[in-house]
PDB file of C-alpha atoms and ligand atoms in Angstrom:
ATOM      1  CA  MET A   1      84.476  78.644 105.915  1.00 74.00           C
ATOM      2  CA  SER A   2      83.004  81.380 103.745  1.00 86.00           C
ATOM      3  CA  LEU A   3      84.595  84.598 102.657  1.00 93.00           C
ATOM      4  CA  SER A   4      82.078  86.588 104.696  1.00 93.00           C
ATOM      5  CA  GLU A   5      82.897  84.609 107.841  1.00 95.00           C
ATOM      6  CA  ILE A   6      86.610  85.327 107.399  1.00 97.00           C
ATOM      7  CA  SER A   7      85.866  89.017 106.794  1.00 97.00           C
ATOM      8  CA  ALA A   8      83.752  89.091 109.965  1.00 97.00           C
ATOM      9  CA  ARG A   9      86.575  87.507 111.982  1.00 98.00           C
ATOM     10  CA  ILE A  10      89.016  90.077 110.588  1.00 98.00           C
ATOM     11  CA  ALA A  11      86.673  92.937 111.537  1.00 98.00           C
ATOM     12  CA  LYS A  12      86.347  91.519 115.046  1.00 98.00           C
ATOM     13  CA  ALA A  13      90.121  91.163 115.420  1.00 98.00           C
ATOM     14  CA  GLU A  14      90.619  94.747 114.203  1.00 98.00           C
ATOM     15  CA  ALA A  15      88.122  96.040 116.781  1.00 98.00           C
ATOM     16  CA  LYS A  16      89.634  93.948 119.572  1.00 98.00           C
ATOM     17  CA  ALA A  17      93.087  95.345 118.814  1.00 97.00           C
ATOM     18  CA  GLY A  18      91.716  98.896 118.785  1.00 97.00           C
ATOM     19  CA  ARG A  19      92.491  99.224 115.105  1.00 97.00           C
ATOM     20  CA  ALA A  20      90.442 101.025 112.467  1.00 97.00           C
ATOM     21  CA  ALA A  21      87.872  98.988 110.565  1.00 97.00           C
ATOM     22  CA  GLY A  22      89.302  98.084 107.169  1.00 97.00           C
ATOM     23  CA  SER A  23      92.927  98.575 108.220  1.00 97.00           C
ATOM     24  CA  VAL A  24      93.721  94.937 107.389  1.00 98.00           C
ATOM     25  CA  GLU A  25      93.701  93.731 103.792  1.00 98.00           C
ATOM     26  CA  LEU A  26      92.613  90.172 103.127  1.00 98.00           C
ATOM     27  CA  ILE A  27      94.708  88.447 100.482  1.00 98.00           C
ATOM     28  CA  ALA A  28      92.782  85.376  99.329  1.00 98.00           C
ATOM     29  CA  VAL A  29      95.515  82.865  98.521  1.00 98.00           C
ATOM     30  CA  SER A  30      94.280  81.075  95.405  1.00 97.00           C
ATOM     31  CA  LYS A  31      97.361  78.972  94.557  1.00 96.00           C
ATOM     32  CA  VAL A  32      96.523  75.467  93.336  1.00 94.00           C
ATOM     33  CA  GLN A  33      92.773  76.060  93.744  1.00 94.00           C
ATOM     34  CA  PRO A  34      90.428  75.007  90.940  1.00 94.00           C
ATOM     35  CA  ASP A  35      89.292  77.918  88.765  1.00 95.00           C
ATOM     36  CA  ALA A  36      85.662  77.370  89.772  1.00 95.00           C
ATOM     37  CA  ARG A  37      86.448  78.078  93.438  1.00 94.00           C
ATOM     38  CA  VAL A  38      88.422  81.194  92.549  1.00 96.00           C
ATOM     39  CA  GLU A  39      85.647  82.423  90.292  1.00 97.00           C
ATOM     40  CA  ALA A  40      83.092  81.910  93.061  1.00 96.00           C
ATOM     41  CA  VAL A  41      85.119  84.180  95.352  1.00 97.00           C
ATOM     42  CA  LEU A  42      85.447  86.769  92.562  1.00 98.00           C
ATOM     43  CA  LYS A  43      81.671  86.647  92.087  1.00 97.00           C
ATOM     44  CA  GLU A  44      81.218  87.292  95.815  1.00 96.00           C
ATOM     45  CA  GLY A  45      82.994  90.567  95.152  1.00 97.00           C
ATOM     46  CA  HIS A  46      86.475  89.862  96.494  1.00 98.00           C
ATOM     47  CA  ARG A  47      89.248  91.472  94.449  1.00 98.00           C
ATOM     48  CA  LEU A  48      92.579  90.793  96.180  1.00 98.00           C
ATOM     49  CA  PHE A  49      94.358  87.486  95.632  1.00 98.00           C
ATOM     50  CA  GLY A  50      97.726  85.891  96.366  1.00 98.00           C
ATOM     51  CA  GLU A  51      99.718  83.433  94.296  1.00 98.00           C
ATOM     52  CA  ASN A  52     103.052  81.869  95.038  1.00 96.00           C
ATOM     53  CA  ARG A  53     104.223  80.929  91.559  1.00 97.00           C
ATOM     54  CA  VAL A  54     104.738  83.307  88.658  1.00 98.00           C
ATOM     55  CA  GLN A  55     103.934  80.637  86.076  1.00 97.00           C
ATOM     56  CA  GLU A  56     100.700  79.573  87.710  1.00 97.00           C
ATOM     57  CA  ALA A  57      99.543  83.175  88.125  1.00 98.00           C
ATOM     58  CA  ALA A  58     100.413  83.980  84.503  1.00 97.00           C
ATOM     59  CA  GLY A  59      98.235  81.055  83.445  1.00 96.00           C
ATOM     60  CA  LYS A  60      95.054  82.168  85.140  1.00 96.00           C
ATOM     61  CA  TRP A  61      94.975  85.841  86.131  1.00 98.00           C
ATOM     62  CA  PRO A  62      95.092  87.539  82.714  1.00 96.00           C
ATOM     63  CA  THR A  63      91.866  85.663  81.839  1.00 97.00           C
ATOM     64  CA  PHE A  64      90.128  86.349  85.175  1.00 98.00           C
ATOM     65  CA  ARG A  65      91.087  89.999  84.859  1.00 97.00           C
ATOM     66  CA  GLU A  66      89.194  90.288  81.572  1.00 97.00           C
ATOM     67  CA  SER A  67      85.980  89.585  83.495  1.00 97.00           C
ATOM     68  CA  PHE A  68      87.023  91.276  86.749  1.00 98.00           C
ATOM     69  CA  PRO A  69      89.353  94.108  85.664  1.00 97.00           C
ATOM     70  CA  ASP A  70      89.771  95.713  89.111  1.00 97.00           C
ATOM     71  CA  THR A  71      91.341  92.554  90.550  1.00 98.00           C
ATOM     72  CA  LYS A  72      94.696  92.841  92.301  1.00 98.00           C
ATOM     73  CA  VAL A  73      97.123  89.935  92.554  1.00 98.00           C
ATOM     74  CA  HIS A  74     100.072  89.730  94.952  1.00 98.00           C
ATOM     75  CA  LEU A  75     103.076  87.426  94.640  1.00 98.00           C
ATOM     76  CA  ILE A  76     103.700  85.751  98.007  1.00 98.00           C
ATOM     77  CA  GLY A  77     106.106  82.990  96.919  1.00 98.00           C
ATOM     78  CA  PRO A  78     109.815  82.996  96.031  1.00 96.00           C
ATOM     79  CA  LEU A  79     110.898  84.810  92.889  1.00 97.00           C
ATOM     80  CA  GLN A  80     113.768  83.791  90.609  1.00 96.00           C
ATOM     81  CA  THR A  81     115.704  86.699  89.156  1.00 96.00           C
ATOM     82  CA  ASN A  82     115.014  85.550  85.590  1.00 97.00           C
ATOM     83  CA  LYS A  83     111.275  85.940  86.258  1.00 97.00           C
ATOM     84  CA  ALA A  84     111.574  89.439  87.716  1.00 97.00           C
ATOM     85  CA  ARG A  85     110.293  91.161  84.579  1.00 97.00           C
ATOM     86  CA  GLN A  86     107.293  88.870  84.232  1.00 97.00           C
ATOM     87  CA  ALA A  87     106.485  89.302  87.923  1.00 97.00           C
ATOM     88  CA  PHE A  88     106.815  93.067  87.600  1.00 95.00           C
ATOM     89  CA  GLU A  89     104.230  93.099  84.818  1.00 95.00           C
ATOM     90  CA  LEU A  90     101.820  90.636  86.381  1.00 97.00           C
ATOM     91  CA  PHE A  91     101.617  91.544  90.062  1.00 98.00           C
ATOM     92  CA  ASP A  92     100.344  94.566  91.966  1.00 98.00           C
ATOM     93  CA  ALA A  93     102.594  93.703  94.899  1.00 98.00           C
ATOM     94  CA  ILE A  94     105.544  91.412  95.553  1.00 98.00           C
ATOM     95  CA  HIS A  95     106.006  90.185  99.145  1.00 98.00           C
ATOM     96  CA  THR A  96     109.211  88.227  98.688  1.00 98.00           C
ATOM     97  CA  LEU A  97     112.029  90.655  97.941  1.00 98.00           C
ATOM     98  CA  ASP A  98     114.982  89.055  99.718  1.00 98.00           C
ATOM     99  CA  ARG A  99     118.154  89.296  97.596  1.00 97.00           C
ATOM    100  CA  PRO A 100     120.427  92.075  96.342  1.00 97.00           C
ATOM    101  CA  LYS A 101     120.051  90.700  92.800  1.00 97.00           C
ATOM    102  CA  LEU A 102     116.309  91.364  92.955  1.00 98.00           C
ATOM    103  CA  ILE A 103     116.932  94.917  94.181  1.00 98.00           C
ATOM    104  CA  THR A 104     119.061  95.551  91.101  1.00 97.00           C
ATOM    105  CA  ALA A 105     116.542  93.931  88.765  1.00 98.00           C
ATOM    106  CA  PHE A 106     113.563  95.808  90.247  1.00 98.00           C
ATOM    107  CA  ALA A 107     115.392  99.139  90.292  1.00 97.00           C
ATOM    108  CA  ARG A 108     116.182  98.745  86.599  1.00 97.00           C
ATOM    109  CA  LEU A 109     112.596  97.717  85.737  1.00 97.00           C
ATOM    110  CA  ALA A 110     111.138 100.578  87.768  1.00 97.00           C
ATOM    111  CA  GLN A 111     113.306 103.055  85.923  1.00 96.00           C
ATOM    112  CA  GLU A 112     112.469 101.541  82.556  1.00 96.00           C
ATOM    113  CA  THR A 113     108.697 101.325  83.075  1.00 94.00           C
ATOM    114  CA  GLY A 114     108.140 104.310  85.367  1.00 94.00           C
ATOM    115  CA  LYS A 115     106.132 102.184  87.785  1.00 93.00           C
ATOM    116  CA  CYS A 116     106.702  99.600  90.468  1.00 96.00           C
ATOM    117  CA  PRO A 117     104.546  97.031  92.281  1.00 98.00           C
ATOM    118  CA  GLU A 118     104.213  97.530  96.006  1.00 98.00           C
ATOM    119  CA  LEU A 119     107.219  95.789  97.589  1.00 98.00           C
ATOM    120  CA  PHE A 120     107.617  93.864 100.841  1.00 98.00           C
ATOM    121  CA  VAL A 121     110.927  92.493 102.106  1.00 98.00           C
ATOM    122  CA  GLN A 122     110.746  88.914 103.362  1.00 98.00           C
ATOM    123  CA  ILE A 123     112.357  88.208 106.735  1.00 98.00           C
ATOM    124  CA  ASN A 124     113.237  84.672 107.798  1.00 98.00           C
ATOM    125  CA  THR A 125     112.265  85.336 111.420  1.00 98.00           C
ATOM    126  CA  GLY A 126     112.929  81.734 112.458  1.00 98.00           C
ATOM    127  CA  GLU A 127     116.303  81.706 110.665  1.00 98.00           C
ATOM    128  CA  GLU A 128     115.361  78.387 109.070  1.00 98.00           C
ATOM    129  CA  PRO A 129     118.025  77.237 106.592  1.00 96.00           C
ATOM    130  CA  GLN A 130     115.502  75.938 104.021  1.00 95.00           C
ATOM    131  CA  LYS A 131     113.385  79.086 104.073  1.00 96.00           C
ATOM    132  CA  ALA A 132     113.720  82.224 101.963  1.00 96.00           C
ATOM    133  CA  GLY A 133     114.101  85.659 103.479  1.00 98.00           C
ATOM    134  CA  LEU A 134     116.738  87.733 105.208  1.00 98.00           C
ATOM    135  CA  ARG A 135     118.079  87.044 108.653  1.00 98.00           C
ATOM    136  CA  PRO A 136     116.626  89.622 111.060  1.00 98.00           C
ATOM    137  CA  LYS A 137     120.051  91.140 111.645  1.00 98.00           C
ATOM    138  CA  ASP A 138     120.535  91.753 107.913  1.00 98.00           C
ATOM    139  CA  ALA A 139     117.260  93.642 107.466  1.00 98.00           C
ATOM    140  CA  GLU A 140     118.603  97.103 108.133  1.00 98.00           C
ATOM    141  CA  SER A 141     121.472  97.017 105.639  1.00 98.00           C
ATOM    142  CA  PHE A 142     119.234  95.421 103.010  1.00 98.00           C
ATOM    143  CA  LEU A 143     116.640  98.180 103.438  1.00 98.00           C
ATOM    144  CA  ALA A 144     119.412 100.751 103.132  1.00 98.00           C
ATOM    145  CA  GLU A 145     120.411  99.123  99.851  1.00 98.00           C
ATOM    146  CA  CYS A 146     116.804  99.403  98.644  1.00 98.00           C
ATOM    147  CA  ALA A 147     116.824 103.093  99.532  1.00 98.00           C
ATOM    148  CA  ARG A 148     120.132 103.648  97.703  1.00 98.00           C
ATOM    149  CA  ASN A 149     118.440 102.175  94.617  1.00 97.00           C
ATOM    150  CA  ASP A 150     115.364 104.427  95.011  1.00 96.00           C
ATOM    151  CA  LEU A 151     113.215 101.365  95.554  1.00 97.00           C
ATOM    152  CA  PRO A 152     110.228 102.197  97.778  1.00 96.00           C
ATOM    153  CA  ILE A 153     109.464  99.473 100.342  1.00 98.00           C
ATOM    154  CA  SER A 154     105.971  99.180 101.852  1.00 98.00           C
ATOM    155  CA  GLY A 155     106.727  96.732 104.594  1.00 98.00           C
ATOM    156  CA  LEU A 156     107.968  93.343 105.741  1.00 99.00           C
ATOM    157  CA  MET A 157     106.673  89.804 105.326  1.00 98.00           C
ATOM    158  CA  CYS A 158     107.290  86.588 107.276  1.00 98.00           C
ATOM    159  CA  ILE A 159     106.261  82.932 107.334  1.00 98.00           C
ATOM    160  CA  PRO A 160     106.799  81.614 110.883  1.00 98.00           C
ATOM    161  CA  PRO A 161     108.223  78.121 111.430  1.00 98.00           C
ATOM    162  CA  VAL A 162     105.404  75.569 111.498  1.00 95.00           C
ATOM    163  CA  ASP A 163     106.311  74.196 114.914  1.00 94.00           C
ATOM    164  CA  GLU A 164     106.684  77.465 116.812  1.00 97.00           C
ATOM    165  CA  GLU A 165     104.288  79.931 118.378  1.00 97.00           C
ATOM    166  CA  PRO A 166     103.612  82.325 115.484  1.00 98.00           C
ATOM    167  CA  SER A 167     102.948  85.371 117.654  1.00 98.00           C
ATOM    168  CA  LEU A 168     106.626  85.501 118.683  1.00 98.00           C
ATOM    169  CA  HIS A 169     107.517  85.815 115.013  1.00 98.00           C
ATOM    170  CA  PHE A 170     104.794  88.374 114.327  1.00 98.00           C
ATOM    171  CA  ALA A 171     106.059  90.468 117.228  1.00 98.00           C
ATOM    172  CA  LEU A 172     109.637  90.235 115.941  1.00 98.00           C
ATOM    173  CA  LEU A 173     108.592  91.266 112.437  1.00 98.00           C
ATOM    174  CA  ALA A 174     106.611  94.225 113.846  1.00 98.00           C
ATOM    175  CA  LYS A 175     109.645  95.287 115.855  1.00 98.00           C
ATOM    176  CA  ILE A 176     111.989  95.185 112.848  1.00 98.00           C
ATOM    177  CA  ALA A 177     109.448  97.147 110.782  1.00 98.00           C
ATOM    178  CA  ALA A 178     108.990  99.816 113.466  1.00 98.00           C
ATOM    179  CA  ARG A 179     112.752 100.186 113.886  1.00 97.00           C
ATOM    180  CA  ASN A 180     113.025 100.854 110.158  1.00 98.00           C
ATOM    181  CA  GLY A 181     110.030 103.157 109.851  1.00 98.00           C
ATOM    182  CA  LEU A 182     107.912 100.719 107.825  1.00 98.00           C
ATOM    183  CA  SER A 183     104.152 100.422 108.332  1.00 96.00           C
ATOM    184  CA  GLY A 184     103.265  97.411 106.175  1.00 98.00           C
ATOM    185  CA  LEU A 185     103.204  93.960 107.790  1.00 99.00           C
ATOM    186  CA  SER A 186     102.344  90.921 105.654  1.00 99.00           C
ATOM    187  CA  MET A 187     101.786  88.181 108.214  1.00 98.00           C
ATOM    188  CA  GLY A 188      99.143  85.702 109.323  1.00 98.00           C
ATOM    189  CA  MET A 189      97.605  82.759 107.449  1.00 98.00           C
ATOM    190  CA  SER A 190      94.494  80.582 107.901  1.00 97.00           C
ATOM    191  CA  GLY A 191      95.485  79.296 111.318  1.00 96.00           C
ATOM    192  CA  ASP A 192      96.803  82.447 112.920  1.00 98.00           C
ATOM    193  CA  PHE A 193      95.566  85.598 111.168  1.00 98.00           C
ATOM    194  CA  GLU A 194      93.784  86.891 114.261  1.00 98.00           C
ATOM    195  CA  SER A 195      96.943  86.902 116.360  1.00 98.00           C
ATOM    196  CA  ALA A 196      98.775  88.543 113.445  1.00 98.00           C
ATOM    197  CA  ILE A 197      96.150  91.310 113.421  1.00 98.00           C
ATOM    198  CA  ALA A 198      96.576  91.762 117.170  1.00 98.00           C
ATOM    199  CA  LEU A 199     100.284  92.338 116.511  1.00 98.00           C
ATOM    200  CA  GLY A 200      99.787  94.821 113.671  1.00 98.00           C
ATOM    201  CA  ALA A 201      99.332  92.844 110.424  1.00 98.00           C
ATOM    202  CA  THR A 202      98.223  95.072 107.552  1.00 98.00           C
ATOM    203  CA  HIS A 203      97.982  92.183 105.050  1.00 98.00           C
ATOM    204  CA  VAL A 204      96.840  88.686 106.022  1.00 98.00           C
ATOM    205  CA  ARG A 205      97.332  85.835 103.539  1.00 98.00           C
ATOM    206  CA  VAL A 206      94.480  83.355 103.923  1.00 98.00           C
ATOM    207  CA  GLY A 207      94.109  80.368 101.619  1.00 96.00           C
ATOM    208  CA  SER A 208      92.593  77.125 102.866  1.00 95.00           C
ATOM    209  CA  ALA A 209      90.192  78.793 105.325  1.00 95.00           C
ATOM    210  CA  ILE A 210      88.497  80.499 102.371  1.00 95.00           C
ATOM    211  CA  PHE A 211      88.858  77.997  99.543  1.00 92.00           C
ATOM    212  CA  GLY A 212      89.073  74.700 101.389  1.00 85.00           C
ATOM    213  CA  ALA A 213      92.047  72.371 101.502  1.00 81.00           C
ATOM    214  CA  ARG A 214      94.417  72.433  98.543  1.00 80.00           C
ATOM    215  CA  ALA A 215      94.576  69.317  96.390  1.00 70.00           C
ATOM    216  CA  TYR A 216      98.338  69.212  96.933  1.00 61.00           C
ATOM    217  CA  GLU A 217     100.909  71.307  98.722  1.00 55.00           C
ATOM    218  CA  LEU A 218     103.509  73.363  96.927  1.00 52.00           C
TER     219      LEU A 218
HETATM  220  C1  LIG B   1      99.947  79.105 100.877  1.00 53.74           C
HETATM  221  C2  LIG B   1     100.399  80.323 101.568  1.00 53.74           C
HETATM  222  C3  LIG B   1      99.544  81.025 102.450  1.00 53.74           C
HETATM  223  C4  LIG B   1      98.143  80.573 102.784  1.00 53.74           C
HETATM  224  O1  LIG B   1      98.173  79.462 103.630  1.00 53.74           O
HETATM  225  P1  LIG B   1      96.835  78.899 104.297  1.00 53.74           P
HETATM  226  O2  LIG B   1      97.323  78.145 105.466  1.00 53.74           O
HETATM  227  O3  LIG B   1      96.164  78.067 103.276  1.00 53.74           O
HETATM  228  O4  LIG B   1      95.999  80.065 104.696  1.00 53.74           O
HETATM  229  C5  LIG B   1     100.026  82.175 103.037  1.00 53.74           C
HETATM  230  N1  LIG B   1     101.276  82.641 102.778  1.00 53.74           N
HETATM  231  C6  LIG B   1     102.117  81.998 101.945  1.00 53.74           C
HETATM  232  C7  LIG B   1     103.469  82.554 101.712  1.00 53.74           C
HETATM  233  C8  LIG B   1     101.710  80.822 101.321  1.00 53.74           C
HETATM  234  O5  LIG B   1     102.568  80.190 100.500  1.00 53.74           O
END
C-alpha cells in the first residue's frame, strides 16, 4: 500500500471519529527496511519515522538527515539505560520510557543539555510478562515520579497482545491517559490504526503497510 493511501485512510478515520484533520501523526516505521524503500518515502515528502533500535537508527538516520534535514525520528523500541545518552541525542521523541532508572538518566541529560525529546510512557496494557512497559496500576505513581524529576511527559504508548482485540487495549490506554491529564496516545499499527484513531490515537506507528513486509522480524 502506498503512503498516500495510508494518509487517506488516516484522514477518513479522523473525520469518522469527529476529529480535526491532521490531528493524527503518522510515524512510518522504517526498522529493518532497505535504505532504498526508506529513501523513496522520504522523496514522497514524508518526514516522520520510527525505529526500534538505537544502533540501527544511529547507522542510517544521520546520513538521511543530511539530505532531508527536517526529518524527525522517534524511538519506539526498548531502551537500555546505557544507551540513554545516545538516544537522547538521536531521537526527537522516545515512546518507551518505562523504568525509574530511565527517569533519572533523562532528568540528568535534560538538565545537562537544556533540551529533551518528547517523551511517552509505555504501558503494558495486557500485562504480558515478556513485554516492556508499566502495569496499568503503576502508571500513576510512575508519572508522579516523572513530575518530581521535572520530566515533561507527552502521553502514553502501548503494544496490545497479538491475540487480543486491540480496541480494548486502546480504550484502556486512553482511559489511563485521561485520568492523568495526558493528551498524547501512541497506539495503532498496520493492522489496527483506524480503530486506534477512533479511540483517540495521536500517533500511529505504521510499518509494513507502508514499506511492505520486513525481511525478518525483530
Ligand atoms: C514494528 C513496530 C510497529 C509497526 O508494525 P507494523 O505492523 O509493521 O505496522 C509499530 N510499533 C512498534 C513498537 C513496532 O516495534
